[in-house]
Amino acid sequence: MDVVPASRLTAHGARRVLSAALEAAGAAGQHVSVAVVDAGGSPIVVERMDGAAAHTVWSATTKAACAASMRKPTGLAGSPVDMTYGLGIALAAGPERWTPLPGGAPVMVGGECVGAVGVAGAPGEVDEQVALAAAAVLA
């Protein structure tokens, strides 16, 4: 078979994931940035909450791109990574495409990765919880 049908994350779906992440972060009393990307890691929607640091936009986008590429959560929810190996991955993939930091989660629909969400600005375990909860919205 040379071609297979594939699902795509729409802007509407990405906004639903974004909204779920913003709501979860707000409920946790955190000010974060959230990025939702397509399966190839390209941004669909990005938002920085009032009070979130400017650098969190870049971090959230990187977490989302990494989760989409690896098809698994970033950080400890994914799998432990030897940092020497991790540095090699970051250099090969590019610093905007890979991170060991928690807070990135793939958006899986019907067993297929259609995109990912990245959350940055809270403590790592909160970023991770928010991302996992938001990614589950479309499941």
mmCIF file of N, CA and C in Angstrom:
data_model
loop_
_atom_site.group_PDB
_atom_site.id
_atom_site.type_symbol
_atom_site.label_atom_id
_atom_site.label_comp_id
_atom_site.label_asym_id
_atom_site.label_seq_id
_atom_site.Cartn_x
_atom_site.Cartn_y
_atom_site.Cartn_z
ATOM 1 N N MET A 1 0.855 -1.175 0.000
ATOM 2 C CA MET A 1 0.000 0.000 0.000
ATOM 3 C C MET A 1 0.900 1.237 0.000
ATOM 4 N N ASP A 2 0.657 2.135 -0.901
ATOM 5 C CA ASP A 2 1.483 3.334 -1.028
ATOM 6 C C ASP A 2 0.924 4.554 -0.311
ATOM 7 N N VAL A 3 -0.376 4.575 -0.070
ATOM 8 C CA VAL A 3 -1.019 5.720 0.565
ATOM 9 C C VAL A 3 -2.051 5.203 1.555
ATOM 10 N N VAL A 4 -2.114 5.840 2.717
ATOM 11 C CA VAL A 4 -3.123 5.472 3.711
ATOM 12 C C VAL A 4 -3.873 6.728 4.137
ATOM 13 N N PRO A 5 -5.128 6.584 4.519
ATOM 14 C CA PRO A 5 -5.863 7.746 5.012
ATOM 15 C C PRO A 5 -5.299 8.177 6.366
ATOM 16 N N ALA A 6 -5.346 9.457 6.630
ATOM 17 C CA ALA A 6 -4.833 9.987 7.891
ATOM 18 C C ALA A 6 -5.790 11.043 8.433
ATOM 19 N N SER A 7 -5.859 11.126 9.750
ATOM 20 C CA SER A 7 -6.658 12.159 10.398
ATOM 21 C C SER A 7 -5.778 13.380 10.641
ATOM 22 N N ARG A 8 -6.390 14.557 10.636
ATOM 23 C CA ARG A 8 -5.676 15.797 10.907
ATOM 24 C C ARG A 8 -6.379 16.538 12.030
ATOM 25 N N LEU A 9 -5.593 17.184 12.856
ATOM 26 C CA LEU A 9 -6.136 18.036 13.908
ATOM 27 C C LEU A 9 -6.547 19.360 13.281
ATOM 28 N N THR A 10 -7.805 19.737 13.468
ATOM 29 C CA THR A 10 -8.300 21.000 12.918
ATOM 30 C C THR A 10 -8.009 22.144 13.883
ATOM 31 N N ALA A 11 -8.160 23.353 13.401
ATOM 32 C CA ALA A 11 -8.006 24.528 14.263
ATOM 33 C C ALA A 11 -9.039 24.491 15.392
ATOM 34 N N HIS A 12 -10.240 24.041 15.080
ATOM 35 C CA HIS A 12 -11.281 23.930 16.106
ATOM 36 C C HIS A 12 -10.859 22.945 17.185
ATOM 37 N N GLY A 13 -10.357 21.781 16.793
ATOM 38 C CA GLY A 13 -9.889 20.790 17.755
ATOM 39 C C GLY A 13 -8.718 21.312 18.564
ATOM 40 N N ALA A 14 -7.806 22.016 17.911
ATOM 41 C CA ALA A 14 -6.653 22.583 18.611
ATOM 42 C C ALA A 14 -7.097 23.599 19.652
ATOM 43 N N ARG A 15 -8.104 24.406 19.325
ATOM 44 C CA ARG A 15 -8.619 25.382 20.297
ATOM 45 C C ARG A 15 -9.287 24.683 21.483
ATOM 46 N N ARG A 16 -9.922 23.524 21.247
ATOM 47 C CA ARG A 16 -10.515 22.761 22.359
ATOM 48 C C ARG A 16 -9.422 22.261 23.300
ATOM 49 N N VAL A 17 -8.329 21.761 22.740
ATOM 50 C CA VAL A 17 -7.195 21.296 23.547
ATOM 51 C C VAL A 17 -6.591 22.477 24.308
ATOM 52 N N LEU A 18 -6.398 23.595 23.618
ATOM 53 C CA LEU A 18 -5.866 24.804 24.243
ATOM 54 C C LEU A 18 -6.748 25.246 25.405
ATOM 55 N N SER A 19 -8.041 25.307 25.183
ATOM 56 C CA SER A 19 -8.973 25.733 26.231
ATOM 57 C C SER A 19 -8.911 24.822 27.440
ATOM 58 N N ALA A 20 -8.823 23.519 27.210
ATOM 59 C CA ALA A 20 -8.736 22.566 28.328
ATOM 60 C C ALA A 20 -7.457 22.793 29.121
ATOM 61 N N ALA A 21 -6.363 23.071 28.436
ATOM 62 C CA ALA A 21 -5.096 23.315 29.123
ATOM 63 C C ALA A 21 -5.157 24.605 29.932
ATOM 64 N N LEU A 22 -5.683 25.664 29.353
ATOM 65 C CA LEU A 22 -5.780 26.940 30.062
ATOM 66 C C LEU A 22 -6.670 26.821 31.286
ATOM 67 N N GLU A 23 -7.762 26.079 31.138
ATOM 68 C CA GLU A 23 -8.677 25.879 32.269
ATOM 69 C C GLU A 23 -7.989 25.092 33.387
ATOM 70 N N ALA A 24 -7.279 24.017 33.030
ATOM 71 C CA ALA A 24 -6.593 23.197 34.034
ATOM 72 C C ALA A 24 -5.483 23.985 34.718
ATOM 73 N N ALA A 25 -4.744 24.774 33.963
ATOM 74 C CA ALA A 25 -3.679 25.580 34.559
ATOM 75 C C ALA A 25 -4.259 26.632 35.496
ATOM 76 N N GLY A 26 -5.332 27.271 35.058
ATOM 77 C CA GLY A 26 -5.991 28.258 35.908
ATOM 78 C C GLY A 26 -6.510 27.653 37.199
ATOM 79 N N ALA A 27 -7.090 26.459 37.111
ATOM 80 C CA ALA A 27 -7.596 25.774 38.301
ATOM 81 C C ALA A 27 -6.468 25.433 39.263
ATOM 82 N N ALA A 28 -5.258 25.224 38.711
ATOM 83 C CA ALA A 28 -4.089 24.927 39.541
ATOM 84 C C ALA A 28 -3.409 26.209 40.027
ATOM 85 N N GLY A 29 -3.953 27.367 39.652
ATOM 86 C CA GLY A 29 -3.378 28.640 40.066
ATOM 87 C C GLY A 29 -2.068 28.976 39.374
ATOM 88 N N GLN A 30 -1.880 28.462 38.160
ATOM 89 C CA GLN A 30 -0.635 28.657 37.423
ATOM 90 C C GLN A 30 -0.847 29.545 36.203
ATOM 91 N N HIS A 31 0.200 30.273 35.844
ATOM 92 C CA HIS A 31 0.202 31.126 34.654
ATOM 93 C C HIS A 31 1.177 30.494 33.662
ATOM 94 N N VAL A 32 0.652 29.973 32.577
ATOM 95 C CA VAL A 32 1.462 29.198 31.635
ATOM 96 C C VAL A 32 1.246 29.671 30.195
ATOM 97 N N SER A 33 2.105 29.149 29.340
ATOM 98 C CA SER A 33 1.880 29.240 27.907
ATOM 99 C C SER A 33 1.512 27.855 27.419
ATOM 100 N N VAL A 34 0.654 27.807 26.404
ATOM 101 C CA VAL A 34 0.207 26.538 25.833
ATOM 102 C C VAL A 34 0.356 26.625 24.324
ATOM 103 N N ALA A 35 0.918 25.566 23.763
ATOM 104 C CA ALA A 35 1.030 25.466 22.307
ATOM 105 C C ALA A 35 0.402 24.154 21.867
ATOM 106 N N VAL A 36 -0.367 24.207 20.799
ATOM 107 C CA VAL A 36 -0.930 22.997 20.199
ATOM 108 C C VAL A 36 -0.419 22.957 18.764
ATOM 109 N N VAL A 37 0.186 21.819 18.419
ATOM 110 C CA VAL A 37 0.801 21.653 17.100
ATOM 111 C C VAL A 37 0.125 20.511 16.349
ATOM 112 N N ASP A 38 0.350 20.468 15.034
ATOM 113 C CA ASP A 38 -0.142 19.345 14.246
ATOM 114 C C ASP A 38 0.813 18.158 14.392
ATOM 115 N N ALA A 39 0.527 17.073 13.710
ATOM 116 C CA ALA A 39 1.333 15.860 13.846
ATOM 117 C C ALA A 39 2.775 16.055 13.395
ATOM 118 N N GLY A 40 3.027 17.052 12.566
ATOM 119 C CA GLY A 40 4.377 17.348 12.116
ATOM 120 C C GLY A 40 5.113 18.331 13.004
ATOM 121 N N GLY A 41 4.433 18.824 14.045
ATOM 122 C CA GLY A 41 5.066 19.747 14.982
ATOM 123 C C GLY A 41 4.910 21.215 14.649
ATOM 124 N N SER A 42 4.124 21.537 13.633
ATOM 125 C CA SER A 42 3.907 22.948 13.277
ATOM 126 C C SER A 42 2.793 23.531 14.136
ATOM 127 N N PRO A 43 2.996 24.726 14.691
ATOM 128 C CA PRO A 43 1.981 25.323 15.570
ATOM 129 C C PRO A 43 0.651 25.571 14.871
ATOM 130 N N ILE A 44 -0.421 25.287 15.609
ATOM 131 C CA ILE A 44 -1.773 25.627 15.154
ATOM 132 C C ILE A 44 -2.272 26.800 15.993
ATOM 133 N N VAL A 45 -2.171 26.669 17.321
ATOM 134 C CA VAL A 45 -2.551 27.758 18.226
ATOM 135 C C VAL A 45 -1.544 27.826 19.369
ATOM 136 N N VAL A 46 -1.271 29.043 19.813
ATOM 137 C CA VAL A 46 -0.373 29.285 20.932
ATOM 138 C C VAL A 46 -0.963 30.429 21.742
ATOM 139 N N GLU A 47 -0.950 30.269 23.067
ATOM 140 C CA GLU A 47 -1.428 31.353 23.921
ATOM 141 C C GLU A 47 -0.587 31.426 25.190
ATOM 142 N N ARG A 48 -0.261 32.670 25.583
ATOM 143 C CA ARG A 48 0.449 32.921 26.833
ATOM 144 C C ARG A 48 -0.522 33.606 27.772
ATOM 145 N N MET A 49 -0.770 32.974 28.913
ATOM 146 C CA MET A 49 -1.666 33.549 29.904
ATOM 147 C C MET A 49 -1.039 34.812 30.494
ATOM 148 N N ASP A 50 -1.868 35.736 30.943
ATOM 149 C CA ASP A 50 -1.349 36.892 31.667
ATOM 150 C C ASP A 50 -0.531 36.378 32.845
ATOM 151 N N GLY A 51 0.636 36.943 33.033
ATOM 152 C CA GLY A 51 1.491 36.539 34.146
ATOM 153 C C GLY A 51 2.502 35.463 33.803
ATOM 154 N N ALA A 52 2.367 34.826 32.640
ATOM 155 C CA ALA A 52 3.345 33.815 32.234
ATOM 156 C C ALA A 52 4.561 34.517 31.644
ATOM 157 N N ALA A 53 5.739 34.004 31.942
ATOM 158 C CA ALA A 53 6.977 34.594 31.441
ATOM 159 C C ALA A 53 7.067 34.428 29.924
ATOM 160 N N ALA A 54 7.726 35.375 29.278
ATOM 161 C CA ALA A 54 7.821 35.378 27.817
ATOM 162 C C ALA A 54 8.490 34.119 27.266
ATOM 163 N N HIS A 55 9.511 33.600 27.949
ATOM 164 C CA HIS A 55 10.228 32.428 27.432
ATOM 165 C C HIS A 55 9.370 31.166 27.405
ATOM 166 N N THR A 56 8.251 31.172 28.119
ATOM 167 C CA THR A 56 7.411 29.974 28.180
ATOM 168 C C THR A 56 6.732 29.676 26.848
ATOM 169 N N VAL A 57 6.587 30.676 25.992
ATOM 170 C CA VAL A 57 6.002 30.439 24.661
ATOM 171 C C VAL A 57 6.907 29.499 23.877
ATOM 172 N N TRP A 58 8.205 29.787 23.863
ATOM 173 C CA TRP A 58 9.182 28.956 23.150
ATOM 174 C C TRP A 58 9.222 27.555 23.745
ATOM 175 N N SER A 59 9.242 27.480 25.075
ATOM 176 C CA SER A 59 9.320 26.185 25.749
ATOM 177 C C SER A 59 8.084 25.333 25.473
ATOM 178 N N ALA A 60 6.907 25.929 25.536
ATOM 179 C CA ALA A 60 5.670 25.179 25.264
ATOM 180 C C ALA A 60 5.643 24.658 23.833
ATOM 181 N N THR A 61 6.083 25.479 22.891
ATOM 182 C CA THR A 61 6.094 25.074 21.492
ATOM 183 C C THR A 61 7.083 23.931 21.264
ATOM 184 N N THR A 62 8.246 24.005 21.908
ATOM 185 C CA THR A 62 9.243 22.936 21.795
ATOM 186 C C THR A 62 8.722 21.640 22.403
ATOM 187 N N LYS A 63 8.081 21.722 23.563
ATOM 188 C CA LYS A 63 7.521 20.527 24.198
ATOM 189 C C LYS A 63 6.473 19.875 23.301
ATOM 190 N N ALA A 64 5.622 20.691 22.694
ATOM 191 C CA ALA A 64 4.583 20.149 21.815
ATOM 192 C C ALA A 64 5.198 19.494 20.583
ATOM 193 N N ALA A 65 6.170 20.152 19.949
ATOM 194 C CA ALA A 65 6.808 19.591 18.749
ATOM 195 C C ALA A 65 7.502 18.275 19.082
ATOM 196 N N CYS A 66 8.147 18.207 20.234
ATOM 197 C CA CYS A 66 8.829 16.980 20.651
ATOM 198 C C CYS A 66 7.827 15.852 20.880
ATOM 199 N N ALA A 67 6.736 16.144 21.577
ATOM 200 C CA ALA A 67 5.726 15.114 21.848
ATOM 201 C C ALA A 67 5.097 14.610 20.552
ATOM 202 N N ALA A 68 4.884 15.496 19.594
ATOM 203 C CA ALA A 68 4.318 15.076 18.312
ATOM 204 C C ALA A 68 5.305 14.177 17.573
ATOM 205 N N SER A 69 6.564 14.556 17.577
ATOM 206 C CA SER A 69 7.582 13.788 16.870
ATOM 207 C C SER A 69 7.801 12.411 17.483
ATOM 208 N N MET A 70 7.864 12.357 18.813
ATOM 209 C CA MET A 70 8.140 11.095 19.501
ATOM 210 C C MET A 70 6.882 10.259 19.721
ATOM 211 N N ARG A 71 5.723 10.888 19.559
ATOM 212 C CA ARG A 71 4.440 10.210 19.771
ATOM 213 C C ARG A 71 4.293 9.697 21.204
ATOM 214 N N LYS A 72 4.924 10.424 22.152
ATOM 215 C CA LYS A 72 4.798 10.098 23.574
ATOM 216 C C LYS A 72 5.079 11.360 24.375
ATOM 217 N N PRO A 73 4.674 11.364 25.644
ATOM 218 C CA PRO A 73 4.894 12.549 26.470
ATOM 219 C C PRO A 73 6.380 12.844 26.655
ATOM 220 N N THR A 74 6.673 14.116 26.860
ATOM 221 C CA THR A 74 8.029 14.520 27.182
ATOM 222 C C THR A 74 8.250 14.350 28.676
ATOM 223 N N GLY A 75 9.485 14.423 29.096
ATOM 224 C CA GLY A 75 9.794 14.342 30.521
ATOM 225 C C GLY A 75 9.617 12.950 31.072
ATOM 226 N N LEU A 76 9.376 12.869 32.362
ATOM 227 C CA LEU A 76 9.305 11.588 33.054
ATOM 228 C C LEU A 76 8.122 10.732 32.613
ATOM 229 N N ALA A 77 7.053 11.360 32.112
ATOM 230 C CA ALA A 77 5.901 10.576 31.639
ATOM 231 C C ALA A 77 6.261 9.801 30.378
ATOM 232 N N GLY A 78 7.273 10.266 29.654
ATOM 233 C CA GLY A 78 7.730 9.557 28.453
ATOM 234 C C GLY A 78 8.606 8.406 28.873
ATOM 235 N N SER A 79 9.886 8.639 29.002
ATOM 236 C CA SER A 79 10.817 7.638 29.493
ATOM 237 C C SER A 79 12.099 8.340 29.872
ATOM 238 N N PRO A 80 12.814 7.770 30.828
ATOM 239 C CA PRO A 80 14.077 8.394 31.223
ATOM 240 C C PRO A 80 15.034 8.451 30.031
ATOM 241 N N VAL A 81 15.766 9.543 29.914
ATOM 242 C CA VAL A 81 16.690 9.725 28.811
ATOM 243 C C VAL A 81 18.074 10.031 29.372
ATOM 244 N N ASP A 82 19.063 9.293 28.920
ATOM 245 C CA ASP A 82 20.451 9.615 29.236
ATOM 246 C C ASP A 82 20.728 10.986 28.628
ATOM 247 N N MET A 83 21.205 11.924 29.425
ATOM 248 C CA MET A 83 21.339 13.294 28.944
ATOM 249 C C MET A 83 22.374 13.448 27.834
ATOM 250 N N THR A 84 23.401 12.587 27.796
ATOM 251 C CA THR A 84 24.344 12.644 26.678
ATOM 252 C C THR A 84 23.626 12.272 25.388
ATOM 253 N N TYR A 85 22.827 11.218 25.454
ATOM 254 C CA TYR A 85 22.014 10.816 24.311
ATOM 255 C C TYR A 85 21.017 11.924 23.969
ATOM 256 N N GLY A 86 20.412 12.500 25.016
ATOM 257 C CA GLY A 86 19.447 13.581 24.825
ATOM 258 C C GLY A 86 20.054 14.785 24.141
ATOM 259 N N LEU A 87 21.281 15.117 24.504
ATOM 260 C CA LEU A 87 21.962 16.232 23.858
ATOM 261 C C LEU A 87 22.179 15.923 22.376
ATOM 262 N N GLY A 88 22.523 14.684 22.079
ATOM 263 C CA GLY A 88 22.687 14.275 20.683
ATOM 264 C C GLY A 88 21.397 14.407 19.909
ATOM 265 N N ILE A 89 20.293 14.002 20.525
ATOM 266 C CA ILE A 89 18.983 14.138 19.865
ATOM 267 C C ILE A 89 18.680 15.612 19.608
ATOM 268 N N ALA A 90 18.912 16.448 20.622
ATOM 269 C CA ALA A 90 18.624 17.875 20.483
ATOM 270 C C ALA A 90 19.451 18.492 19.367
ATOM 271 N N LEU A 91 20.716 18.109 19.273
ATOM 272 C CA LEU A 91 21.562 18.645 18.211
ATOM 273 C C LEU A 91 21.114 18.154 16.838
ATOM 274 N N ALA A 92 20.716 16.885 16.755
ATOM 275 C CA ALA A 92 20.279 16.325 15.473
ATOM 276 C C ALA A 92 18.914 16.867 15.052
ATOM 277 N N ALA A 93 17.989 16.937 15.997
ATOM 278 C CA ALA A 93 16.623 17.364 15.679
ATOM 279 C C ALA A 93 16.502 18.879 15.604
ATOM 280 N N GLY A 94 17.342 19.580 16.328
ATOM 281 C CA GLY A 94 17.251 21.031 16.447
ATOM 282 C C GLY A 94 16.683 21.387 17.800
ATOM 283 N N PRO A 95 17.162 22.468 18.398
ATOM 284 C CA PRO A 95 16.734 22.817 19.753
ATOM 285 C C PRO A 95 15.253 23.149 19.875
ATOM 286 N N GLU A 96 14.611 23.454 18.761
ATOM 287 C CA GLU A 96 13.174 23.756 18.800
ATOM 288 C C GLU A 96 12.313 22.525 18.583
ATOM 289 N N ARG A 97 12.942 21.354 18.465
ATOM 290 C CA ARG A 97 12.201 20.130 18.151
ATOM 291 C C ARG A 97 12.314 19.049 19.219
ATOM 292 N N TRP A 98 13.211 19.216 20.227
ATOM 293 C CA TRP A 98 13.368 18.158 21.227
ATOM 294 C C TRP A 98 13.712 18.756 22.577
ATOM 295 N N THR A 99 13.094 18.202 23.621
ATOM 296 C CA THR A 99 13.389 18.614 24.991
ATOM 297 C C THR A 99 13.100 17.456 25.938
ATOM 298 N N PRO A 100 13.880 17.325 27.011
ATOM 299 C CA PRO A 100 13.589 16.314 28.018
ATOM 300 C C PRO A 100 12.636 16.834 29.100
ATOM 301 N N LEU A 101 12.245 18.089 29.008
ATOM 302 C CA LEU A 101 11.409 18.692 30.048
ATOM 303 C C LEU A 101 9.979 18.162 29.996
ATOM 304 N N PRO A 102 9.352 17.965 31.150
ATOM 305 C CA PRO A 102 7.954 17.521 31.169
ATOM 306 C C PRO A 102 7.015 18.635 30.725
ATOM 307 N N GLY A 103 5.867 18.231 30.178
ATOM 308 C CA GLY A 103 4.848 19.199 29.797
ATOM 309 C C GLY A 103 4.414 19.105 28.350
ATOM 310 N N GLY A 104 4.896 18.097 27.638
ATOM 311 C CA GLY A 104 4.447 17.868 26.272
ATOM 312 C C GLY A 104 3.702 16.552 26.207
ATOM 313 N N ALA A 105 2.585 16.510 25.481
ATOM 314 C CA ALA A 105 1.799 15.278 25.371
ATOM 315 C C ALA A 105 1.193 15.169 23.975
ATOM 316 N N PRO A 106 1.282 13.980 23.382
ATOM 317 C CA PRO A 106 0.666 13.803 22.067
ATOM 318 C C PRO A 106 -0.860 13.780 22.178
ATOM 319 N N VAL A 107 -1.528 14.256 21.157
ATOM 320 C CA VAL A 107 -2.984 14.165 21.071
ATOM 321 C C VAL A 107 -3.269 12.950 20.197
ATOM 322 N N MET A 108 -3.783 11.909 20.818
ATOM 323 C CA MET A 108 -4.038 10.646 20.129
ATOM 324 C C MET A 108 -5.539 10.491 19.899
ATOM 325 N N VAL A 109 -5.910 10.174 18.677
ATOM 326 C CA VAL A 109 -7.312 9.936 18.327
ATOM 327 C C VAL A 109 -7.353 8.640 17.536
ATOM 328 N N GLY A 110 -8.048 7.657 18.067
ATOM 329 C CA GLY A 110 -8.152 6.370 17.394
ATOM 330 C C GLY A 110 -6.801 5.698 17.198
ATOM 331 N N GLY A 111 -5.900 5.868 18.138
ATOM 332 C CA GLY A 111 -4.583 5.260 18.052
ATOM 333 C C GLY A 111 -3.608 6.004 17.158
ATOM 334 N N GLU A 112 -4.033 7.123 16.585
ATOM 335 C CA GLU A 112 -3.185 7.905 15.687
ATOM 336 C C GLU A 112 -2.836 9.239 16.344
ATOM 337 N N CYS A 113 -1.575 9.639 16.249
ATOM 338 C CA CYS A 113 -1.152 10.945 16.754
ATOM 339 C C CYS A 113 -1.550 11.998 15.728
ATOM 340 N N VAL A 114 -2.456 12.896 16.130
ATOM 341 C CA VAL A 114 -2.912 13.950 15.224
ATOM 342 C C VAL A 114 -2.272 15.297 15.549
ATOM 343 N N GLY A 115 -1.538 15.337 16.653
ATOM 344 C CA GLY A 115 -0.902 16.574 17.087
ATOM 345 C C GLY A 115 -0.377 16.409 18.487
ATOM 346 N N ALA A 116 -0.081 17.526 19.132
ATOM 347 C CA ALA A 116 0.416 17.481 20.498
ATOM 348 C C ALA A 116 0.189 18.823 21.165
ATOM 349 N N VAL A 117 0.274 18.807 22.486
ATOM 350 C CA VAL A 117 0.133 20.017 23.288
ATOM 351 C C VAL A 117 1.370 20.160 24.163
ATOM 352 N N GLY A 118 1.819 21.388 24.307
ATOM 353 C CA GLY A 118 2.935 21.694 25.196
ATOM 354 C C GLY A 118 2.518 22.753 26.189
ATOM 355 N N VAL A 119 2.931 22.576 27.432
ATOM 356 C CA VAL A 119 2.590 23.508 28.506
ATOM 357 C C VAL A 119 3.877 23.890 29.222
ATOM 358 N N ALA A 120 4.073 25.177 29.467
ATOM 359 C CA ALA A 120 5.287 25.639 30.142
ATOM 360 C C ALA A 120 4.966 26.834 31.036
ATOM 361 N N GLY A 121 5.645 26.871 32.170
ATOM 362 C CA GLY A 121 5.503 28.014 33.072
ATOM 363 C C GLY A 121 5.187 27.640 34.491
ATOM 364 N N ALA A 122 4.704 26.434 34.707
ATOM 365 C CA ALA A 122 4.413 25.938 36.051
ATOM 366 C C ALA A 122 5.537 24.978 36.444
ATOM 367 N N PRO A 123 5.548 24.498 37.671
ATOM 368 C CA PRO A 123 6.501 23.424 37.995
ATOM 369 C C PRO A 123 6.287 22.246 37.035
ATOM 370 N N GLY A 124 7.351 21.513 36.739
ATOM 371 C CA GLY A 124 7.309 20.453 35.738
ATOM 372 C C GLY A 124 6.170 19.473 35.893
ATOM 373 N N GLU A 125 5.907 19.048 37.130
ATOM 374 C CA GLU A 125 4.842 18.059 37.322
ATOM 375 C C GLU A 125 3.472 18.647 37.013
ATOM 376 N N VAL A 126 3.297 19.952 37.225
ATOM 377 C CA VAL A 126 2.023 20.600 36.894
ATOM 378 C C VAL A 126 1.914 20.775 35.377
ATOM 379 N N ASP A 127 2.996 21.211 34.730
ATOM 380 C CA ASP A 127 2.989 21.288 33.264
ATOM 381 C C ASP A 127 2.569 19.945 32.684
ATOM 382 N N GLU A 128 3.148 18.872 33.217
ATOM 383 C CA GLU A 128 2.864 17.524 32.726
ATOM 384 C C GLU A 128 1.397 17.148 32.939
ATOM 385 N N GLN A 129 0.867 17.382 34.126
ATOM 386 C CA GLN A 129 -0.529 17.043 34.419
ATOM 387 C C GLN A 129 -1.480 17.815 33.511
ATOM 388 N N VAL A 130 -1.211 19.093 33.327
ATOM 389 C CA VAL A 130 -2.068 19.937 32.489
ATOM 390 C C VAL A 130 -2.022 19.435 31.034
ATOM 391 N N ALA A 131 -0.816 19.150 30.542
ATOM 392 C CA ALA A 131 -0.679 18.681 29.151
ATOM 393 C C ALA A 131 -1.397 17.354 28.946
ATOM 394 N N LEU A 132 -1.216 16.412 29.857
ATOM 395 C CA LEU A 132 -1.871 15.106 29.715
ATOM 396 C C LEU A 132 -3.388 15.226 29.744
ATOM 397 N N ALA A 133 -3.894 16.075 30.633
ATOM 398 C CA ALA A 133 -5.342 16.276 30.717
ATOM 399 C C ALA A 133 -5.878 16.920 29.440
ATOM 400 N N ALA A 134 -5.169 17.923 28.937
ATOM 401 C CA ALA A 134 -5.620 18.608 27.722
ATOM 402 C C ALA A 134 -5.564 17.678 26.515
ATOM 403 N N ALA A 135 -4.517 16.870 26.427
ATOM 404 C CA ALA A 135 -4.381 15.959 25.288
ATOM 405 C C ALA A 135 -5.497 14.928 25.244
ATOM 406 N N ALA A 136 -6.055 14.602 26.404
ATOM 407 C CA ALA A 136 -7.114 13.589 26.489
ATOM 408 C C ALA A 136 -8.476 14.118 26.070
ATOM 409 N N VAL A 137 -8.614 15.410 25.876
ATOM 410 C CA VAL A 137 -9.915 16.029 25.566
ATOM 411 C C VAL A 137 -10.522 15.459 24.269
ATOM 412 N N LEU A 138 -9.691 15.150 23.292
ATOM 413 C CA LEU A 138 -10.222 14.668 22.013
ATOM 414 C C LEU A 138 -10.253 13.157 21.893
ATOM 415 N N ALA A 139 -9.741 12.459 22.894
ATOM 416 C CA ALA A 139 -9.657 10.994 22.824
ATOM 417 C C ALA A 139 -11.027 10.344 22.858
#
